[in-house]
Amino acid sequence: TVAAEYVDGYVIGVDENNVLFTMKMGDWGRTTLGKIKLPGLLGYNTYQALDMAFDYTTNTLYCITDEDGNAKKPARLITIDYHTGKASDVGVVGFEKGQQGVTLACDNDGVLYTINYATGDLYTISKTAEKVNGINTVSVTKVGETGYKPQYWQSMTVDHDTNTLYWAAYQGYAGKSAF
């Protein structure tokens, strides 16, 4: 599993083959909902999920994706209907070229957070897109530096009892890792 989120007694996850699934807590039987696909010019484009977050203020499941496999299409913020598996595009995540969000978490106020993979800085992500050069783009706003530069897979979540943001910060074999 490369991304997952707990929602209402279920774990909703995405595996390494980009297959979306649900598992009921305590049962752990896996129900496959299908691959995460977004409509594109040539049918459907498949994007690899990086992290997921549930917004309890709007009952919306968000997912941040990697760029497509050919690195020609930038990372996106999408919503997923976790009952049907239908994905909807919100927009391109508005980092500068060569930068991208690698985690996703949502606090009790509905604010989305991500870590910039290139710098390790913490950002907020808008949940609505605006046209930038004709492309639906969700803006990002820098919150601050973390002192860590991520390597490989990362994950972030919010403890909704305390509204505390946690990041599993992996810096590779030679770096410091923290939680």
Coordinates of C-alpha atoms in Angstrom, one line a residue:
T1 CA 0.0 0.0 0.0
V2 CA 1.4 3.4 -1.0
A3 CA -1.4 5.6 0.3
A4 CA -4.2 5.1 2.8
E5 CA -6.7 6.9 5.0
Y6 CA -9.1 5.8 7.8
V7 CA -12.7 7.0 7.3
D8 CA -15.8 5.8 9.2
G9 CA -14.6 2.4 10.1
Y10 CA -12.8 1.7 6.8
V11 CA -9.3 1.9 5.5
I12 CA -9.3 3.3 2.0
G13 CA -6.0 2.6 0.3
V14 CA -4.1 2.5 -3.0
D15 CA -1.6 -0.2 -3.7
E16 CA 1.6 -0.1 -5.8
N17 CA -0.4 -0.9 -9.0
N18 CA -2.6 2.1 -8.4
V19 CA -5.6 0.0 -7.4
L20 CA -8.0 1.7 -5.0
F21 CA -9.5 -0.6 -2.3
T22 CA -11.4 -0.5 1.0
M23 CA -11.0 -2.7 4.0
K24 CA -13.5 -2.8 6.9
M25 CA -11.8 -2.5 10.3
G26 CA -11.7 -5.8 12.1
D27 CA -12.7 -7.8 9.0
W28 CA -9.7 -6.7 6.8
G29 CA -11.4 -8.2 3.7
R30 CA -10.2 -6.2 0.7
T31 CA -12.8 -4.8 -1.7
T32 CA -11.3 -3.5 -5.0
L33 CA -12.9 -0.4 -6.4
G34 CA -10.6 -0.1 -9.5
K35 CA -7.7 2.0 -10.7
I36 CA -7.4 5.7 -10.1
K37 CA -8.0 7.2 -13.5
L38 CA -8.7 10.7 -14.7
P39 CA -10.2 11.7 -18.1
G40 CA -7.6 12.9 -20.5
L41 CA -7.1 13.7 -24.2
L42 CA -6.4 10.1 -25.1
G43 CA -9.0 8.3 -22.9
Y44 CA -7.9 8.0 -19.3
N45 CA -4.6 9.0 -17.6
T46 CA -3.4 6.9 -14.7
Y47 CA -1.6 8.7 -11.9
Q48 CA 0.1 7.1 -8.9
A49 CA -1.3 8.1 -5.5
L50 CA 1.3 9.5 -3.1
D51 CA -0.9 10.2 0.0
M52 CA -4.5 10.6 1.0
A53 CA -6.4 12.8 3.5
F54 CA -10.0 13.0 4.6
D55 CA -11.6 16.4 5.1
Y56 CA -14.2 16.0 7.9
T57 CA -15.6 19.5 7.3
T58 CA -16.8 18.5 3.8
N59 CA -16.7 14.7 4.0
T60 CA -14.3 14.7 1.0
L61 CA -11.4 12.3 0.4
Y62 CA -8.5 14.0 -1.2
C63 CA -5.4 12.4 -2.9
I64 CA -2.2 13.9 -4.1
T65 CA -0.7 12.1 -7.1
D66 CA 2.7 11.8 -8.5
E67 CA 3.3 13.1 -12.0
D68 CA 2.4 10.6 -14.7
G69 CA 4.9 7.8 -15.5
N70 CA 6.5 9.8 -18.3
A71 CA 6.9 12.9 -16.1
K72 CA 5.1 14.9 -18.8
K73 CA 2.0 15.7 -16.7
P74 CA 2.5 17.3 -13.3
A75 CA 1.3 16.1 -9.9
R76 CA -2.4 16.6 -9.2
L77 CA -4.9 17.1 -6.4
I78 CA -7.9 14.8 -6.9
T79 CA -11.0 13.8 -4.9
I80 CA -12.1 10.2 -4.7
D81 CA -15.6 8.9 -4.0
Y82 CA -14.6 6.2 -1.6
H83 CA -17.9 4.3 -2.1
T84 CA -17.5 4.0 -5.9
G85 CA -13.8 4.7 -6.6
K86 CA -14.6 7.5 -9.0
A87 CA -11.8 10.1 -9.1
S88 CA -12.3 13.7 -10.0
D89 CA -9.6 16.1 -10.9
V90 CA -9.3 19.3 -8.8
G91 CA -6.2 20.6 -10.6
V92 CA -2.4 20.6 -11.0
V93 CA -0.6 21.3 -7.7
G94 CA 1.0 24.7 -8.2
F95 CA 4.6 24.2 -7.3
E96 CA 7.4 25.6 -9.4
K97 CA 8.9 23.3 -12.0
G98 CA 11.0 20.6 -10.4
Q99 CA 9.1 20.7 -7.1
Q100 CA 6.1 18.7 -6.0
G101 CA 4.0 17.9 -2.9
V102 CA 4.7 14.4 -1.6
T103 CA 2.4 14.1 1.4
L104 CA -1.2 15.1 2.2
A105 CA -3.0 15.7 5.5
C106 CA -6.1 17.6 6.5
D107 CA -6.6 19.3 9.9
N108 CA -9.9 19.8 11.8
D109 CA -10.5 23.1 10.1
G110 CA -10.3 21.5 6.6
V111 CA -6.9 22.9 5.8
L112 CA -4.8 20.6 3.5
Y113 CA -1.0 20.3 4.1
T114 CA 1.8 18.9 2.0
I115 CA 5.6 18.6 2.2
N116 CA 7.6 19.9 -0.8
Y117 CA 9.7 17.0 -2.0
A118 CA 12.5 19.2 -3.3
T119 CA 12.9 21.4 -0.2
G120 CA 11.2 19.7 2.7
D121 CA 9.2 22.8 3.4
L122 CA 5.6 22.6 4.8
Y123 CA 2.8 24.1 2.5
T124 CA -0.9 24.4 2.5
I125 CA -2.8 23.5 -0.6
S126 CA -6.0 25.2 -1.8
K127 CA -9.0 22.9 -2.4
T128 CA -10.2 24.9 -5.3
A129 CA -8.5 25.5 -8.7
E130 CA -8.0 28.7 -10.7
K131 CA -6.9 28.9 -14.3
V132 CA -3.2 29.6 -14.7
N133 CA -2.0 29.7 -18.3
G134 CA -5.2 27.9 -19.2
I135 CA -4.6 25.0 -16.7
N136 CA -6.7 24.3 -13.6
T137 CA -4.2 24.9 -10.8
V138 CA -4.5 24.6 -7.0
S139 CA -2.3 27.2 -5.3
V140 CA 0.2 26.3 -2.5
T141 CA 1.3 28.6 0.3
K142 CA 4.5 28.1 2.2
V143 CA 4.0 27.6 6.0
G144 CA 7.6 27.2 6.9
E145 CA 10.8 25.1 6.8
T146 CA 11.0 21.8 8.5
G147 CA 14.7 21.2 8.5
Y148 CA 14.3 17.8 6.8
K149 CA 14.6 17.0 3.1
P150 CA 12.5 14.0 2.2
Q151 CA 13.7 10.9 0.2
Y152 CA 11.4 8.3 -1.3
W153 CA 7.9 7.6 0.2
Q154 CA 6.5 9.8 2.9
S155 CA 3.3 10.0 4.8
M156 CA 1.5 12.7 6.8
T157 CA -1.6 12.7 9.0
V158 CA -3.5 14.7 11.6
D159 CA -4.5 13.3 15.0
H160 CA -8.1 14.6 14.9
D161 CA -8.4 14.4 18.8
T162 CA -5.6 16.9 19.3
N163 CA -5.5 18.5 15.8
T164 CA -1.7 17.8 15.7
L165 CA 0.0 17.3 12.3
Y166 CA 2.4 14.4 12.1
W167 CA 4.9 13.6 9.3
A168 CA 6.8 10.4 8.9
A169 CA 9.9 12.1 7.5
Y170 CA 12.3 9.6 5.8
Q171 CA 15.6 11.0 4.6
G172 CA 17.1 7.9 3.0
Y173 CA 19.7 5.5 4.5
A174 CA 22.2 8.2 5.4
G175 CA 19.8 10.9 6.6
K176 CA 18.0 11.5 9.8
S177 CA 14.4 10.2 9.9
A178 CA 11.8 11.6 12.2
F179 CA 8.2 11.4 13.2

